[in-house]
Amino acid sequence: DEDAEWERMVEARSKIETILNELNDEVRAEEDGKAGEEHLLKLKEQLTMAQQRLENTVKDEERVKVELQGLEKAKELSADGDKEKDDDDDDLFGDDDDEEDEATKATKEKQKASLQSHLDTITTLLQTQSEQVARLDAAYHEAEAAAAATSRGERSNLIAALSKKLCRDKLWHYRDYNEYVSSILEYRHVMDIKGYLNLIKEGNQAIRKKASTLGGASSSKSSKDKNKRSKRFDWDLYRTCVSEGLRDICYRFVLSPFRVGIKLEETHNKNGFSYERILPGDENKPDAGEPRQWMTPKIEDANPQEFASELVGSGELVLLSTARDDADWQDNPEMNDPLKGCRYVAAMELAHEPRIRRVLRAIYRSEAVITTRPTSKGLGIIDGFHEYYGLHLLRNKPVKEHFPMDAAELEKRRARLNAEEVKELDAELKLKETNSCIQYLNMLKAERSGDISIHVHLPFVGDVSGNDKPWYKCELENLGRDRQDVGKFMEALERVYFPADNDTDEWNDERRKILKMALVNYLLPQFEAETRRDLKDVSTKVGVEAAAQTLRDMAMEGPYRPSHLLGENRFIVPTGDVPIVGVCSSNDPKDGTFLAAVNGRGELTDHLAIPGGTSITSEKIREKVITFLMQTRPAAVVVGSGAGVGCKLTARRLGEVITQATERWNNRLIQGQDEDDEDFEARMQTFRLMHSNIDDDDDEVWKCNVDIVDDNVAQLFGRSVRGKKEFPDMAVNLKVAIATARWAKDPLGELAYTWSSASDAGVFGTEMLFLNIHPLQRLLPKPMLLREYERVLCDVTASVGVDLNGACTYDHLHGLLTFVPGLGPRKANNLKQSVSRIGGVVSSRKSLLVKRLMGPIVYNNSVAFLRIRATDHLQDQLLHPLDDSRCHPDVYHRNKWAIKIAVDALELGDSASNDSEDYAITALRDVMQNSRDEIERLFNATKAEWEAHYGPTFNVGAWDPREAVPAESWRDKVEELDLETFAEMIEENGNGKWLTHLTMIKWEFRLPFEDPRKPMEPPSGENLFRLLTGESDVTLCPGKEVTGKVVKNGDFGSQVKLEGDVPGFIPLRNLADDHVEAAEDIVSVGTIVTAIITEVKMDHMCVDLSLKMEDFKKKSSQWGRPQSLPPLDDFFDREAAFKIDEEKEKERESRLRALRLTIGGSSGTKIG
């Protein structure tokens, strides 16, 4: 990102240098009097050379295109020929030529990429050269026409008049702007310079065009057309005024803009300005260091009216408008002001000067505020329970709270704090900035929905609210920029713009009008638009980071750990590759429920379909489920949350079935009391037929539990192209069940699998955009989101590692290889194909190089993140223990430092390190086993110590040896070594600093490729409520009105089904304000009621309701704000909100008076 920003700024700088050189060349030509033949010859020579360069570039472009087409044709022919020749070539020469073909293809791809890059460069160069040829051609024809139309004497007079109108010494300085451009590090400031120079250039062209027209010259038609297309319409008046010579007149009583900019910048940043300042390159000029250059010129012995009248009389000042005999002309003296055009020119050039814009922009950023107002739609729907409540009445909130604190101010605050306090301050400021940016994204969301309007402005002068309207209902026309407080801007500008030795009030009023026009008409509108863009950009960046953090939390969720392992610590008893059954049910009774069993690697082994409308509790289906579970014997059953509230009932019923299945399995070898020998033998025979792979002597105890998990990713897989490709003939819900089980086994693998699917445009990761990762993700740019998501998956994959053989064997795990540092999609796919060619299994990291599965650079970058784990295919091979660790092969193959540490720890002597690899592997295994035994000892000791003090409350699952054990408590053999001294010896031998690697070796001996992810925690409480109902404490909160249908009346109240099948309950005491004997007296089954929520019991998945009138009459502020919403902003106008609530309360009371309770009622009766 930084490289792209820097390249963009370098490109802008080069364009500025081009404009500066053009302006400088024009000045030199006029100063040297080369507007005639010499200048014409020079232009012709430059035009010829430019045309020649353009022709050469066109030929280069054609040549590169031909080469690219040749490569494409060769690729097509090669693809067709390879298919025919592969079989014959393999028979004759074996497979060795495959690698040569791959190398040749890679070389051609590099050559193609290089040519494509060269073609892009040529295209850019071609455009630049075409523009240069067009510019030189126009300049040549203009000079040629001028030379033909004027004599030498006339030409000299014309040059003098032209130079007077151009005022080149007052507008820019070549060396100064060159140095200023090179010192700028922000793209916006570079574009300010470009905009200012383009404005000056436009004015100069208008002056020259006017002069050439008066001189009888005319431009060619093509030049006119080109100039017409390049001009900005909003600069038409400026071009007209400048061409009439108003620029020269205005700078007789005001200071030139670039000198104002220098004075303003130094006064603002350095609190002072030296009037003896010398511009770069002017050291040898006679007037160098003359203070008068920096002083505002004054008109002596004449006021503005007299000065203008004299110039009008002499014909030097042209009036821009003709006097009219109407009321508007008489009422508006500004229209008859002869200096109006001069002020306009000065204001335009002042507002575009880059230094002035830079200083005033900083002042605007510190002074600007944000105000939000509810629209007519928002006034009607935003109440105390609305998600936009608190965003609709912000008044004068400083914009700077959304941006990082000013560097100077932050440095002052840090100077008074110690290191810990500075850390706390930075965290506090970062949190404040993040919350403000998320708030602004929500404001943009509300504005997009038409509920509020956002205004960025300076504080207004005086009270903006009318006598009969509150401020949030005032018309925007009454809140113009002329009512904004520009005092600080005017104070800063007047200090450098007004004469230092004072002037008359009339002339200062003229200058003040220029400043006010530059601010109100040009700068403030641009600063407002810039600030809104900046607010959106910085908020978008924070929003993308927040979405990426949410994805990181999802990816850092570890594999599901069955309940029977929760009593063991994961560092002592790892979860391992356990079989799991995934369940997908549906809200639609027509759709069936599917159970999918996957093995330890995520492969589908068996599945069971339960027809729609059939209950699991029915005898026939129950037996089928029990049989299915006994055949697959999963460690856990996970139910996807896609069916909503019904998932909880499904999970409970499956739990009952699982209890029966586990009891039946574990007691299969026990003869029942009412079972004789024949019946027992018959049952065992039936069991052996059903489970032929199970030995009667197998006494393994089967344990299984059921939980609900989030199936957001699984639902996407069931409906994706990936799902259709992997399981083309399976139902959608069955594919969802499979993905649900895989998600429980490895969330990171499923996220990587989701990313691996490319769109039609070839963009990877587009499926991720369909996941509900962050509530504001729809407002964020998709390319930014995908880029940040990719970085997150790369980081997490690097920290977790990838099982190389598993990722190359199973499609659903292959996506992980894409995010291994040093690989990427293309190299990962090539690695998978290469592994497949050698039999599908890699036995060691070293073999990746030996068998040429990777190049040395890719190997060096990626190998530490690839794990070689034991599989069924590698049972007979002796695997290197460090191949399944984070240690790079450099430390145990090339340098053998890890082996040296192991040998020294076991005190085997120096000679042992030179023995065979088998001996080294044995030493490594012994020292790693010693460290694992030490971890178990430390765990038991910590647990015993805790329980001795606090009783049996030790949190087994939370114990982490890295965090819970101090260094002095370790007693394993590797801890006895002095690794610091070993690292110093390595460094003294000239091998560099390796202490970090040695420390990592020690920890990899203890916890090889320890998974940093904590086991998946099934959702509960508020998370489960939100997952199953889709509701939160914002959408369902106390005080909010909801509508539901009465489904049952009982002794204690009425049960109601709300929208989304959320269960509600109206206690007997809340059915009416008076005493109620029975629920049937107030409502009947089937009645539709409008009620008030009094309590949301998320743990019980229920909502308490009320029909009492006193609850309806409570104001929204009396119910309290939902906890998940941020607190109300300090700049939220509570008084205005209270007035709006009062107005709504009156409407509410009138509506409640109109409601009538209908006792009993039919199914369509509405009660509230």
PDB file of C-alpha atoms in Angstrom, residues 332-422:
ATOM      1  CA  ASN A 332     -26.744  45.477  -5.116  1.00  0.00           C
ATOM      2  CA  PRO A 333     -23.842  47.929  -5.356  1.00  0.00           C
ATOM      3  CA  GLU A 334     -21.396  44.985  -5.630  1.00  0.00           C
ATOM      4  CA  MET A 335     -22.588  44.447  -9.208  1.00  0.00           C
ATOM      5  CA  ASN A 336     -21.440  47.957 -10.129  1.00  0.00           C
ATOM      6  CA  ASP A 337     -18.061  47.675  -8.402  1.00  0.00           C
ATOM      7  CA  PRO A 338     -15.248  48.047 -11.013  1.00  0.00           C
ATOM      8  CA  LEU A 339     -12.740  46.222  -8.735  1.00  0.00           C
ATOM      9  CA  LYS A 340     -14.952  43.156  -8.431  1.00  0.00           C
ATOM     10  CA  GLY A 341     -13.038  41.287 -11.170  1.00  0.00           C
ATOM     11  CA  CYS A 342      -9.682  42.172  -9.590  1.00  0.00           C
ATOM     12  CA  ARG A 343     -10.806  40.814  -6.251  1.00  0.00           C
ATOM     13  CA  TYR A 344     -12.042  37.654  -7.969  1.00  0.00           C
ATOM     14  CA  VAL A 345      -8.661  37.019  -9.641  1.00  0.00           C
ATOM     15  CA  ALA A 346      -6.765  37.627  -6.405  1.00  0.00           C
ATOM     16  CA  ALA A 347      -9.141  35.374  -4.448  1.00  0.00           C
ATOM     17  CA  MET A 348      -8.903  32.548  -6.994  1.00  0.00           C
ATOM     18  CA  GLU A 349      -5.116  32.538  -7.063  1.00  0.00           C
ATOM     19  CA  LEU A 350      -4.902  32.963  -3.303  1.00  0.00           C
ATOM     20  CA  ALA A 351      -7.275  30.018  -2.724  1.00  0.00           C
ATOM     21  CA  HIS A 352      -5.203  27.741  -4.960  1.00  0.00           C
ATOM     22  CA  GLU A 353      -1.741  28.609  -3.581  1.00  0.00           C
ATOM     23  CA  PRO A 354      -0.394  25.316  -2.070  1.00  0.00           C
ATOM     24  CA  ARG A 355       1.218  26.672   1.091  1.00  0.00           C
ATOM     25  CA  ILE A 356      -1.872  28.684   1.969  1.00  0.00           C
ATOM     26  CA  ARG A 357      -4.062  25.640   1.445  1.00  0.00           C
ATOM     27  CA  ARG A 358      -1.775  23.509   3.590  1.00  0.00           C
ATOM     28  CA  VAL A 359      -1.847  25.874   6.568  1.00  0.00           C
ATOM     29  CA  LEU A 360      -5.558  26.666   6.328  1.00  0.00           C
ATOM     30  CA  ARG A 361      -6.384  22.994   5.900  1.00  0.00           C
ATOM     31  CA  ALA A 362      -4.656  22.240   9.206  1.00  0.00           C
ATOM     32  CA  ILE A 363      -6.625  25.049  10.894  1.00  0.00           C
ATOM     33  CA  TYR A 364      -9.854  23.748   9.374  1.00  0.00           C
ATOM     34  CA  ARG A 365      -9.120  20.216  10.596  1.00  0.00           C
ATOM     35  CA  SER A 366      -8.676  21.518  14.150  1.00  0.00           C
ATOM     36  CA  GLU A 367     -11.779  23.754  14.074  1.00  0.00           C
ATOM     37  CA  ALA A 368     -14.320  21.839  11.953  1.00  0.00           C
ATOM     38  CA  VAL A 369     -17.242  20.043  13.585  1.00  0.00           C
ATOM     39  CA  ILE A 370     -19.825  17.418  12.593  1.00  0.00           C
ATOM     40  CA  THR A 371     -23.544  17.920  13.002  1.00  0.00           C
ATOM     41  CA  THR A 372     -26.198  15.321  12.230  1.00  0.00           C
ATOM     42  CA  ARG A 373     -29.901  15.957  11.766  1.00  0.00           C
ATOM     43  CA  PRO A 374     -32.753  13.495  11.415  1.00  0.00           C
ATOM     44  CA  THR A 375     -34.589  13.594   8.113  1.00  0.00           C
ATOM     45  CA  SER A 376     -38.372  13.627   8.023  1.00  0.00           C
ATOM     46  CA  LYS A 377     -38.193   9.843   7.696  1.00  0.00           C
ATOM     47  CA  GLY A 378     -35.750   9.605  10.589  1.00  0.00           C
ATOM     48  CA  LEU A 379     -37.891  11.771  12.866  1.00  0.00           C
ATOM     49  CA  GLY A 380     -40.696   9.286  12.443  1.00  0.00           C
ATOM     50  CA  ILE A 381     -38.822   6.040  13.064  1.00  0.00           C
ATOM     51  CA  ILE A 382     -35.820   6.833  15.281  1.00  0.00           C
ATOM     52  CA  ASP A 383     -36.764   6.357  18.907  1.00  0.00           C
ATOM     53  CA  GLY A 384     -34.910   5.267  22.017  1.00  0.00           C
ATOM     54  CA  PHE A 385     -34.818   1.664  20.747  1.00  0.00           C
ATOM     55  CA  HIS A 386     -33.608   2.403  17.234  1.00  0.00           C
ATOM     56  CA  GLU A 387     -30.056   1.481  16.258  1.00  0.00           C
ATOM     57  CA  TYR A 388     -29.440   5.049  15.043  1.00  0.00           C
ATOM     58  CA  TYR A 389     -30.578   6.643  18.286  1.00  0.00           C
ATOM     59  CA  GLY A 390     -27.695   8.775  19.500  1.00  0.00           C
ATOM     60  CA  LEU A 391     -26.391   9.357  15.961  1.00  0.00           C
ATOM     61  CA  HIS A 392     -29.211  11.565  14.729  1.00  0.00           C
ATOM     62  CA  LEU A 393     -28.723  14.615  16.976  1.00  0.00           C
ATOM     63  CA  LEU A 394     -24.977  15.124  17.233  1.00  0.00           C
ATOM     64  CA  ARG A 395     -24.205  18.799  17.467  1.00  0.00           C
ATOM     65  CA  ASN A 396     -20.816  20.389  16.845  1.00  0.00           C
ATOM     66  CA  LYS A 397     -18.700  17.308  17.499  1.00  0.00           C
ATOM     67  CA  PRO A 398     -15.044  18.150  16.686  1.00  0.00           C
ATOM     68  CA  VAL A 399     -13.784  16.438  13.563  1.00  0.00           C
ATOM     69  CA  LYS A 400     -10.324  15.975  15.067  1.00  0.00           C
ATOM     70  CA  GLU A 401     -11.673  13.270  17.383  1.00  0.00           C
ATOM     71  CA  HIS A 402     -11.913  10.979  14.357  1.00  0.00           C
ATOM     72  CA  PHE A 403      -8.236  11.422  13.489  1.00  0.00           C
ATOM     73  CA  PRO A 404      -4.974  10.760  15.335  1.00  0.00           C
ATOM     74  CA  MET A 405      -3.943  13.512  17.714  1.00  0.00           C
ATOM     75  CA  ASP A 406      -1.694  16.239  16.326  1.00  0.00           C
ATOM     76  CA  ALA A 407       1.946  15.163  16.631  1.00  0.00           C
ATOM     77  CA  ALA A 408       3.051  18.297  18.490  1.00  0.00           C
ATOM     78  CA  GLU A 409       0.207  18.111  20.998  1.00  0.00           C
ATOM     79  CA  LEU A 410       0.766  14.394  21.517  1.00  0.00           C
ATOM     80  CA  GLU A 411       4.458  14.980  22.158  1.00  0.00           C
ATOM     81  CA  LYS A 412       3.621  17.569  24.822  1.00  0.00           C
ATOM     82  CA  ARG A 413       1.290  15.149  26.596  1.00  0.00           C
ATOM     83  CA  ARG A 414       3.808  12.320  26.444  1.00  0.00           C
ATOM     84  CA  ALA A 415       6.589  14.469  27.849  1.00  0.00           C
ATOM     85  CA  ARG A 416       4.916  14.532  31.284  1.00  0.00           C
ATOM     86  CA  LEU A 417       4.324  10.758  31.482  1.00  0.00           C
ATOM     87  CA  ASN A 418       6.408   7.701  32.230  1.00  0.00           C
ATOM     88  CA  ALA A 419       6.682   4.673  29.922  1.00  0.00           C
ATOM     89  CA  GLU A 420       3.672   2.841  31.386  1.00  0.00           C
ATOM     90  CA  GLU A 421       1.497   5.949  31.302  1.00  0.00           C
ATOM     91  CA  VAL A 422       2.522   6.638  27.701  1.00  0.00           C
TER      92      VAL A 422
END
